[in-house]
mmCIF file of C-alpha atoms and ligand atoms in Angstrom:
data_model
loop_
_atom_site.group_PDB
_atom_site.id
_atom_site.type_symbol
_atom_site.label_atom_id
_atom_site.label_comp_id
_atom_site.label_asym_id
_atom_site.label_seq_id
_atom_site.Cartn_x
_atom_site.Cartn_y
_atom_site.Cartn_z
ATOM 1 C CA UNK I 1 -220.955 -97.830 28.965
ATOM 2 C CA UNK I 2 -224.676 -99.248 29.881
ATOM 3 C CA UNK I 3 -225.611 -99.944 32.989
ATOM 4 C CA UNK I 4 -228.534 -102.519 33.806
ATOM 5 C CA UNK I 5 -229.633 -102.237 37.220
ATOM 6 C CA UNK I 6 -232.201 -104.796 37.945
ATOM 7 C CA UNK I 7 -234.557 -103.859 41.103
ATOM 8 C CA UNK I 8 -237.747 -103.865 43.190
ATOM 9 C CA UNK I 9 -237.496 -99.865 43.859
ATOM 10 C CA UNK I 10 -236.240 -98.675 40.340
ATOM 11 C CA UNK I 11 -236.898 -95.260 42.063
ATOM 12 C CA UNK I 12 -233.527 -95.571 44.241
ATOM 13 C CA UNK I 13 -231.308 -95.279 41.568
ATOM 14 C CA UNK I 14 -232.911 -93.641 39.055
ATOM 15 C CA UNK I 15 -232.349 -90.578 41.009
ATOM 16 C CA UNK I 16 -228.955 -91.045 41.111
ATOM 17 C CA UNK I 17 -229.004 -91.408 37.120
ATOM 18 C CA UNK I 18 -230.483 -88.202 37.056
ATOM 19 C CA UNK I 19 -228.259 -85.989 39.480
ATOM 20 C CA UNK I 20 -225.123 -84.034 38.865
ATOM 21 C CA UNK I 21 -222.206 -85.195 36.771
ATOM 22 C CA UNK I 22 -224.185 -88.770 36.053
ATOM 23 C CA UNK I 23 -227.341 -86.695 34.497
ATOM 24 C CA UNK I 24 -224.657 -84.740 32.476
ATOM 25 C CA UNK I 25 -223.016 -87.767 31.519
ATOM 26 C CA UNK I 26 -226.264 -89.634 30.228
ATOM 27 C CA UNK I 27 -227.119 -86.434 28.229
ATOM 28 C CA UNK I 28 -223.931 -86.628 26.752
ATOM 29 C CA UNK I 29 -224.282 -90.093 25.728
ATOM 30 C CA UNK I 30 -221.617 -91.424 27.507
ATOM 31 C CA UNK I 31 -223.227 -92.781 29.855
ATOM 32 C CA UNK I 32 -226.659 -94.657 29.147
ATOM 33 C CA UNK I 33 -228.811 -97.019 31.423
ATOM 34 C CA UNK I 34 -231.549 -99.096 31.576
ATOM 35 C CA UNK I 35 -233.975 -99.864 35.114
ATOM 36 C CA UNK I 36 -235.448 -103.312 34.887
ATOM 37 C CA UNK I 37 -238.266 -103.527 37.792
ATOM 38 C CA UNK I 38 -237.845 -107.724 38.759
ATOM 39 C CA UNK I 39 -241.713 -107.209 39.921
ATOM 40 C CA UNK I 40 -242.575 -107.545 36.201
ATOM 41 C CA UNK I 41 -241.175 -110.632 36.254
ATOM 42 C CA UNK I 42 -242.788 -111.959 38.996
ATOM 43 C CA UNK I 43 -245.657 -114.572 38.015
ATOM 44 C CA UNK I 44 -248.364 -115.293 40.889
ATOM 45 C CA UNK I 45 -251.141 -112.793 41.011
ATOM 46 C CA UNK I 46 -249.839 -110.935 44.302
ATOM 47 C CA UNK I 47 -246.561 -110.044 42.189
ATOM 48 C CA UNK I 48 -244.700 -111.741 44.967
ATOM 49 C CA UNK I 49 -241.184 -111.766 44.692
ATOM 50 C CA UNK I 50 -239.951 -113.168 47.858
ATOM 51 C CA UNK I 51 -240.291 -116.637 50.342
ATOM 52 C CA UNK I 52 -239.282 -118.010 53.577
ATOM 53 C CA UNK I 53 -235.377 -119.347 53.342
ATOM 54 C CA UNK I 54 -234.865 -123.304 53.810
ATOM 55 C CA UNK I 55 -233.231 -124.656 56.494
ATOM 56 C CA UNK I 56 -234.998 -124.250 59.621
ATOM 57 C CA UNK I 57 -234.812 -126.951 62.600
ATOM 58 C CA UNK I 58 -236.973 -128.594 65.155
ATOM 59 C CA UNK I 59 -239.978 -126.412 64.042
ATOM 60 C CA UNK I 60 -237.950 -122.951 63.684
ATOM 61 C CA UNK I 61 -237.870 -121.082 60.707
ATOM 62 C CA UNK I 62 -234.766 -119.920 59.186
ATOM 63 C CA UNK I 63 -235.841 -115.810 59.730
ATOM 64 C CA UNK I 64 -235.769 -113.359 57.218
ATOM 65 C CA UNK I 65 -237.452 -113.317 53.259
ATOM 66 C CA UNK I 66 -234.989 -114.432 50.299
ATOM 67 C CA UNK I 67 -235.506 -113.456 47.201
ATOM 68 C CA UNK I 68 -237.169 -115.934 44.431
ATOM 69 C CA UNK I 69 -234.863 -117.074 41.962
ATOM 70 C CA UNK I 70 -237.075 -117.021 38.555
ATOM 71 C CA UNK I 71 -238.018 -113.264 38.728
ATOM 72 C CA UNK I 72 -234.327 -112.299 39.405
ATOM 73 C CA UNK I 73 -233.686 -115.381 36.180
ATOM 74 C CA UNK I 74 -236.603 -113.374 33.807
ATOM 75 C CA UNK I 75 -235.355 -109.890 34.617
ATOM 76 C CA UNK I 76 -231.643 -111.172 33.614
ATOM 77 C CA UNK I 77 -233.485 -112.809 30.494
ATOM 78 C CA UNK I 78 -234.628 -109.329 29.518
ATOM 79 C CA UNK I 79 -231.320 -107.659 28.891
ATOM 80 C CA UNK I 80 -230.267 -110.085 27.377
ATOM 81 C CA UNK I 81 -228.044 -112.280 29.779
ATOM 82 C CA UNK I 82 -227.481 -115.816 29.839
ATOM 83 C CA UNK I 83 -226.207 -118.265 32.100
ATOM 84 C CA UNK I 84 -222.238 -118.062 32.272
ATOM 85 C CA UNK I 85 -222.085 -121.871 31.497
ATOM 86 C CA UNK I 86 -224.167 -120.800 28.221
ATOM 87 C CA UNK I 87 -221.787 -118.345 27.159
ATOM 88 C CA UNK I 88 -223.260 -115.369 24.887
ATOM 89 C CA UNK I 89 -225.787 -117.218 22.047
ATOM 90 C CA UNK I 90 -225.335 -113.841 20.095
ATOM 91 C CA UNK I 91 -221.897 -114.377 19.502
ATOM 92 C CA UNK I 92 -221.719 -110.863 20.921
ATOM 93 C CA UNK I 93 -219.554 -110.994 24.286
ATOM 94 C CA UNK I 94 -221.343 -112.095 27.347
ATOM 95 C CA UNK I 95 -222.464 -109.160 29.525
ATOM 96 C CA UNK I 96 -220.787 -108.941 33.257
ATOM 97 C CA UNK I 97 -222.959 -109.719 36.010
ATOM 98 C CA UNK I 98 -222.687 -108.408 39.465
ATOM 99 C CA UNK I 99 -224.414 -109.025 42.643
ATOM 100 C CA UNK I 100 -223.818 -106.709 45.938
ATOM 101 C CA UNK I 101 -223.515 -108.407 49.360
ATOM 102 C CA UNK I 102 -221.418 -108.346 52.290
ATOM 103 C CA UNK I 103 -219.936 -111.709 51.830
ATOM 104 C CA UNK I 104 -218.356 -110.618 48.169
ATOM 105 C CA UNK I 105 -214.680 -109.429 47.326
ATOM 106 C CA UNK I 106 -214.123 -105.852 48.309
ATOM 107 C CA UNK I 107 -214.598 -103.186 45.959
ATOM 108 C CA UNK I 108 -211.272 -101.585 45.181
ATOM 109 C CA UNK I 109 -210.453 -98.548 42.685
ATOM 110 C CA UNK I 110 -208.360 -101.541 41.164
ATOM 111 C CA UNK I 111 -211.557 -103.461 41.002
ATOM 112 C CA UNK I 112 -213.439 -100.152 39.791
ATOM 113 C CA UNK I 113 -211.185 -99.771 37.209
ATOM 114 C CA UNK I 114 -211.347 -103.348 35.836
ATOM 115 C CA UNK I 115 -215.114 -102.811 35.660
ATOM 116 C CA UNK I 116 -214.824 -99.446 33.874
ATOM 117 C CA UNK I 117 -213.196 -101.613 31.243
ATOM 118 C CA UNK I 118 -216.910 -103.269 30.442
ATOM 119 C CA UNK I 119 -219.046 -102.047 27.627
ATOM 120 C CA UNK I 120 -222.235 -102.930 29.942
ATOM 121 C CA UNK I 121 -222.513 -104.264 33.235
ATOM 122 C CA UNK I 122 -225.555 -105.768 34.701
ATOM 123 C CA UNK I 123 -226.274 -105.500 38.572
ATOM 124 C CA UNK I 124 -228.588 -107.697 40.616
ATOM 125 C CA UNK I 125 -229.922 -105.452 43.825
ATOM 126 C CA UNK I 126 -230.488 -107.886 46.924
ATOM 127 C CA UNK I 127 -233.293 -107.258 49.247
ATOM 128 C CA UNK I 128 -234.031 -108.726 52.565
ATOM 129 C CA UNK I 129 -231.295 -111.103 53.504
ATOM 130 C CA UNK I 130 -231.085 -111.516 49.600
ATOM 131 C CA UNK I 131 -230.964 -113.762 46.651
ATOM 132 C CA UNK I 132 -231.392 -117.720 46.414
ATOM 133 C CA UNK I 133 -227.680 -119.000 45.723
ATOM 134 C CA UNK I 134 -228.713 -120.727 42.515
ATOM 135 C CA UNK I 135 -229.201 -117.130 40.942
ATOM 136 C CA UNK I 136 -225.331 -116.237 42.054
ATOM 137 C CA UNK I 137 -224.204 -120.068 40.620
ATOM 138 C CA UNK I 138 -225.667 -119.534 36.943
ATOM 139 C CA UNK I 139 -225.451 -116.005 36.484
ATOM 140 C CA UNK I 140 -223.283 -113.853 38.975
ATOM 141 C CA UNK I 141 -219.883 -113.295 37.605
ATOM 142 C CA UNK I 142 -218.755 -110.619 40.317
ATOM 143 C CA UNK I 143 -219.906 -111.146 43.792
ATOM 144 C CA UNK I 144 -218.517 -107.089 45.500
ATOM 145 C CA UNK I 145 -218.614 -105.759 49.183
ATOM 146 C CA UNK I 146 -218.776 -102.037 49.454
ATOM 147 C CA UNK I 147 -217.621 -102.727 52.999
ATOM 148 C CA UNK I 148 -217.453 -104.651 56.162
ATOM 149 C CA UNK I 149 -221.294 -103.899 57.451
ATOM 150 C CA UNK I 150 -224.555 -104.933 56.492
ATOM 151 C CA UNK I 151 -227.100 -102.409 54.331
ATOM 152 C CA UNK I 152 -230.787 -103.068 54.040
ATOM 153 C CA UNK I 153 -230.448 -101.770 50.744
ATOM 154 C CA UNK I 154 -228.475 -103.883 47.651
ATOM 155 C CA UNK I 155 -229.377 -100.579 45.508
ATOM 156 C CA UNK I 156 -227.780 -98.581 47.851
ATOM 157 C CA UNK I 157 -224.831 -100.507 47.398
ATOM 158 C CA UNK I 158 -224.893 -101.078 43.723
ATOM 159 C CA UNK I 159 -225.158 -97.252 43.327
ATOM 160 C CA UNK I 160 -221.736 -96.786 45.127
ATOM 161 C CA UNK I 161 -219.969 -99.457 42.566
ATOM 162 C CA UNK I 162 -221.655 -97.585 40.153
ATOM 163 C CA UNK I 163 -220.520 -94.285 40.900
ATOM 164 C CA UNK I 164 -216.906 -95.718 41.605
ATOM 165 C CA UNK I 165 -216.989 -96.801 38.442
ATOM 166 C CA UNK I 166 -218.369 -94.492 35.986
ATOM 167 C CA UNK I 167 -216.186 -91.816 37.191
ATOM 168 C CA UNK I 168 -213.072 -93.246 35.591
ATOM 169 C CA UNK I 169 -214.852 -93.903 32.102
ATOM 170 C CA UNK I 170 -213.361 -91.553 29.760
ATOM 171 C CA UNK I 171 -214.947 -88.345 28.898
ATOM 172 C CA UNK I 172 -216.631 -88.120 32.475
ATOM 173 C CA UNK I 173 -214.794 -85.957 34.518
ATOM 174 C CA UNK I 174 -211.132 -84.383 33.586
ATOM 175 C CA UNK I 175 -208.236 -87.027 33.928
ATOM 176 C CA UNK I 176 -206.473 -84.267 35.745
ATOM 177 C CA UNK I 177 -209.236 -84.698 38.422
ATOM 178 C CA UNK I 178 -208.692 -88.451 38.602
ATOM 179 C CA UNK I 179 -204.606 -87.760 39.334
ATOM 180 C CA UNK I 180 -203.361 -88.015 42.644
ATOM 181 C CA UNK I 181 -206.916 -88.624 44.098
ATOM 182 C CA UNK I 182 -206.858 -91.183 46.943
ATOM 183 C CA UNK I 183 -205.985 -95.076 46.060
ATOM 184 C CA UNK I 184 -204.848 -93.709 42.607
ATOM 185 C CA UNK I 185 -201.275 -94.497 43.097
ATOM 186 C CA UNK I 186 -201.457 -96.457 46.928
ATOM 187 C CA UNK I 187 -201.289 -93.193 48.735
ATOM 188 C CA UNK I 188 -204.544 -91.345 50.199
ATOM 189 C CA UNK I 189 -204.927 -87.803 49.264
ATOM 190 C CA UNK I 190 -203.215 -84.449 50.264
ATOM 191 C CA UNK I 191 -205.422 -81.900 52.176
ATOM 192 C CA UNK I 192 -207.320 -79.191 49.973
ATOM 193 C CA UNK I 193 -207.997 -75.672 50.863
ATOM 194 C CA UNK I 194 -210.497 -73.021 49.113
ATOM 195 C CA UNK I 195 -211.368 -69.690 49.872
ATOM 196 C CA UNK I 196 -211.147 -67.475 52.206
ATOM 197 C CA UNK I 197 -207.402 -67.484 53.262
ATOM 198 C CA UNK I 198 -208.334 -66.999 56.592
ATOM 199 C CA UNK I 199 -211.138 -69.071 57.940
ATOM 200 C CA UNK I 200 -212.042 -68.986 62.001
ATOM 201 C CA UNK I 201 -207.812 -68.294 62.793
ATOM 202 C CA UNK I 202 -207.527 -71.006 60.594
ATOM 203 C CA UNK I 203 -204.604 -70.340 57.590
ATOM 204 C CA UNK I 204 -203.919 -71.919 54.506
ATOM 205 C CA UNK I 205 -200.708 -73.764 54.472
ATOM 206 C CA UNK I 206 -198.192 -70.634 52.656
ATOM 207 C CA UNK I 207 -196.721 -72.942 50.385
ATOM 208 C CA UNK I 208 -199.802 -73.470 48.844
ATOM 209 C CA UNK I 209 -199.579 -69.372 48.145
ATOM 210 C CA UNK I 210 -196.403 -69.131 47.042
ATOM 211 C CA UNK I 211 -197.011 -70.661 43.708
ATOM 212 C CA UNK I 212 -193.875 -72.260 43.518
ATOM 213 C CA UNK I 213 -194.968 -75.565 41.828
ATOM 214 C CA UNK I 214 -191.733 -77.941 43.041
ATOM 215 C CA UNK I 215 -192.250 -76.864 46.733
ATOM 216 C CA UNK I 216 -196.271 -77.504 46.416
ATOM 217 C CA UNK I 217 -195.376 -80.971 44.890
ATOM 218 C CA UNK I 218 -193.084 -82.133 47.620
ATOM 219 C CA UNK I 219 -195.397 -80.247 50.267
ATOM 220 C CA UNK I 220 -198.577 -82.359 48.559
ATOM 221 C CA UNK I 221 -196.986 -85.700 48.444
ATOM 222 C CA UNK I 222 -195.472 -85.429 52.105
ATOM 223 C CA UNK I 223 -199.051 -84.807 53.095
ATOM 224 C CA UNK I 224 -200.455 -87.783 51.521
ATOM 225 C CA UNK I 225 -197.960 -89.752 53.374
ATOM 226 C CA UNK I 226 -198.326 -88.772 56.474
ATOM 227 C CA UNK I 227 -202.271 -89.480 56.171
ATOM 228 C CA UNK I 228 -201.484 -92.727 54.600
ATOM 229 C CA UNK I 229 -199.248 -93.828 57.378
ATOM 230 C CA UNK I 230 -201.497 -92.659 60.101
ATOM 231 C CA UNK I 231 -205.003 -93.790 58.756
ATOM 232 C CA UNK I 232 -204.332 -96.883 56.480
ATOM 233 C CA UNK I 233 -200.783 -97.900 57.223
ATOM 234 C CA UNK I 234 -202.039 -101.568 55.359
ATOM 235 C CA UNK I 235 -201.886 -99.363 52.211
ATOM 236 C CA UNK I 236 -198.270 -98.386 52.903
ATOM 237 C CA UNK I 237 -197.220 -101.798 53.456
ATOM 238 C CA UNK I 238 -199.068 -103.584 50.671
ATOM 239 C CA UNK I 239 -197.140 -100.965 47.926
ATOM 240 C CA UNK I 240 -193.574 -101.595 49.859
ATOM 241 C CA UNK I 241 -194.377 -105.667 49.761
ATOM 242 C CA UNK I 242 -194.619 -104.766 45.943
ATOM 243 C CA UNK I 243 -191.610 -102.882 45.826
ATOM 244 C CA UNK I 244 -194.253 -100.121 43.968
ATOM 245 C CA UNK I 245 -192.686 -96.713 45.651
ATOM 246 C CA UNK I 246 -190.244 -94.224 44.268
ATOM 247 C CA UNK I 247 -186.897 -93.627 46.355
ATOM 248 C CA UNK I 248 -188.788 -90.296 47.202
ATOM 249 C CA UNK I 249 -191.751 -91.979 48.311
ATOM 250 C CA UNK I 250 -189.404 -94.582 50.142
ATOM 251 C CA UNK I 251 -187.406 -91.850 51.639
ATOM 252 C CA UNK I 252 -190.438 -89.802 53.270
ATOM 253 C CA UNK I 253 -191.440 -92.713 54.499
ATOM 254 C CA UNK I 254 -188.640 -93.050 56.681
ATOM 255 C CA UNK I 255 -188.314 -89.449 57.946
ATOM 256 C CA UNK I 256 -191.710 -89.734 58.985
ATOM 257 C CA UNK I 257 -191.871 -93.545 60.546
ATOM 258 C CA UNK I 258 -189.799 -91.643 63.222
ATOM 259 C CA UNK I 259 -192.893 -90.724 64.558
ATOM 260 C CA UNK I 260 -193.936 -87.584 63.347
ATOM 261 C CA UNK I 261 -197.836 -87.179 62.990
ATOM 262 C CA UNK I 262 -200.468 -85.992 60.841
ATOM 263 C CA UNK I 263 -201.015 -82.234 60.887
ATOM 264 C CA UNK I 264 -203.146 -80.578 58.146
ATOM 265 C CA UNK I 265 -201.445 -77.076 59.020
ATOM 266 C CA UNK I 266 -197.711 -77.740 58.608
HETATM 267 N N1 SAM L 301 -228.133 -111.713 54.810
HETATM 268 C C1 SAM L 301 -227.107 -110.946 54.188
HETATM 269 C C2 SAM L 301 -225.763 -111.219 54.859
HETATM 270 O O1 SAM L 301 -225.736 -111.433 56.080
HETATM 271 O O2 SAM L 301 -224.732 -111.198 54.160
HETATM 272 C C3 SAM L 301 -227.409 -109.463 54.269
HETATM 273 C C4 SAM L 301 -228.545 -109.042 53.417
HETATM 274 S S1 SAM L 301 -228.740 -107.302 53.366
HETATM 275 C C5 SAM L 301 -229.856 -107.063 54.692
HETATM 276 C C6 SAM L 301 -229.720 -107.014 51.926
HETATM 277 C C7 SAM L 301 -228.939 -106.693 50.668
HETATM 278 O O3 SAM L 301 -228.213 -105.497 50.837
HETATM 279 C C8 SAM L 301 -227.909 -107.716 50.272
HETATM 280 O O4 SAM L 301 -228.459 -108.784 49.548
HETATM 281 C C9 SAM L 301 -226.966 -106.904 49.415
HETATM 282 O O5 SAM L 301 -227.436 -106.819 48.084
HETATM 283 C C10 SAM L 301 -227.027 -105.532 50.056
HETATM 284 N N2 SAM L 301 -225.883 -105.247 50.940
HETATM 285 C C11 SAM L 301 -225.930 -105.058 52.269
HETATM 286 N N3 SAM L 301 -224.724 -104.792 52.776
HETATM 287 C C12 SAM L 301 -223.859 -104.783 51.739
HETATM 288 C C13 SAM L 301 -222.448 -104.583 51.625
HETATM 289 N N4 SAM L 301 -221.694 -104.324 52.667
HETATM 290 N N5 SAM L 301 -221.899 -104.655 50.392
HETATM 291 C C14 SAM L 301 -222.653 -104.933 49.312
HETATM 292 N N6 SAM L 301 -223.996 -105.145 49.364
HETATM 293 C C15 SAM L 301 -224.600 -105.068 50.558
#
């Protein structure tokens, strides 16, 4: 997978491409990625890359700084991306285009796995109160909330898609790891414990010592039930509207709707 990240501070997420289990990835060549500064494209002499919004009445200006559209146009132009009414002039398929902003879809692991499907994504970080709409009508094929709040920063927010997303590419991190994690299969996760047994009066849960694998199961996915119920119970509904639980699951469910709350030491 290739990601193009195209940017006035190339600097924010470059360091995330070289951290941790990303750096390790991109040595690997599993990962690889390319930082396209949109300054480059930018064509008056001050480099400038940004202009008052239209729309302002009775002698007030609209406030904020939008971004220009044909620096943002050049920069796609440079990895090779062209407008979605074009379709790909290569013949090769046309490369995904998202843009960050509060006003898009929300990102989902469904979402990040739909992505993780892509053999190169392209992402278009706002600034200031972002891009001129034209840009997002030609080009933008994914418009993706990370949330319901407002960042200064679209390459703050592209860096979380991109980390929810290159995660689940094969070959990054163990597909054990990916198993029962939270939103995997509707349910949040189960609580995790690590040495020392005792920590400040606090114990590990004994089943989790007794090694007995059926108990630890039913002990786990109790747990991530009771923390579904109690933190996101629109989770819980949204799998029952799809009839998507086990009788287990189902079952649980029911013991604990009787009110029973969350309690990381039972
Ligand atoms: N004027 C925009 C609005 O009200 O929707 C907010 C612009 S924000 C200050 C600057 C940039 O940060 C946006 O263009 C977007 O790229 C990014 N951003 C901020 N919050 C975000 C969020 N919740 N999800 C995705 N991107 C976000």
């Amino acid at each position: 997978m290739k990601f193009h990240v195209l940017t006035l501070f190339p600097e924010i997420p470059r360091a995330f491409f070289e951290t941790s289990i990303m750096a390790k990835a991109v040595t690997r060549g599993i990962i690889d990625y390319n930082l396209v500064n949109i300054r480059d494209f930018a064509y008056d002499t001050h480099k400038n890359c940004d202009d008052k919004p239209y729309g302002g009445v009775l002698g007030k200006r609209v406030p904020g700084m939008l971004m220009l559209p044909e620096p943002i146009a050049l920069a796609l132009a440079s990895v090779g991306v062209t407008a979605r009414a074009e379709g790909s002039k290569s013949g090769l398929q046309r490369k995904r285009v998202v843009f960050c902003t509060p006003s898009g879809k929300p990102l989902t692991q469904a979402l990040a796995g739909e992505l993780a499907a892509e053999d190169e994504l392209v992402f278009i970080c706002g600034r200031y109160e972002g891009i001129d709409q034209r840009v997002i009508d030609l080009y933008v094929d994914d418009e993706i909330s990370i949330g319901d709040y407002v960042l200064s920063s679209g390459e703050v927010a592209t860096t979380v898609v991109i980390d929810a997303v290159y995660r689940l590419i094969e070959g990054v991190i163990s597909s054990e790891s990916l198993e029962d994690e939270s939103f995997s299969d509707g349910l949040l996760e189960y609580p995790q414990y690590t040495r020392p047994e005792i920590y400040r009066d606090l114990t590990v849960p004994e089943v989790l010592l007794s090694g007995h694998h059926e108990k630890i199961r039913r002990w786990r996915l109790r747990k991530r039930i009771e923390k579904t119920l109690a933190f996101r119970p629109d989770l819980i509904e949204k799998m029952r509207d799809s009839a998507s639980f086990s009788e287990e699951v189902e079952l649980i469910i029911k013991e604990l709707e009787n009110g029973i709350g969350f309690n990381s030491q039972d």
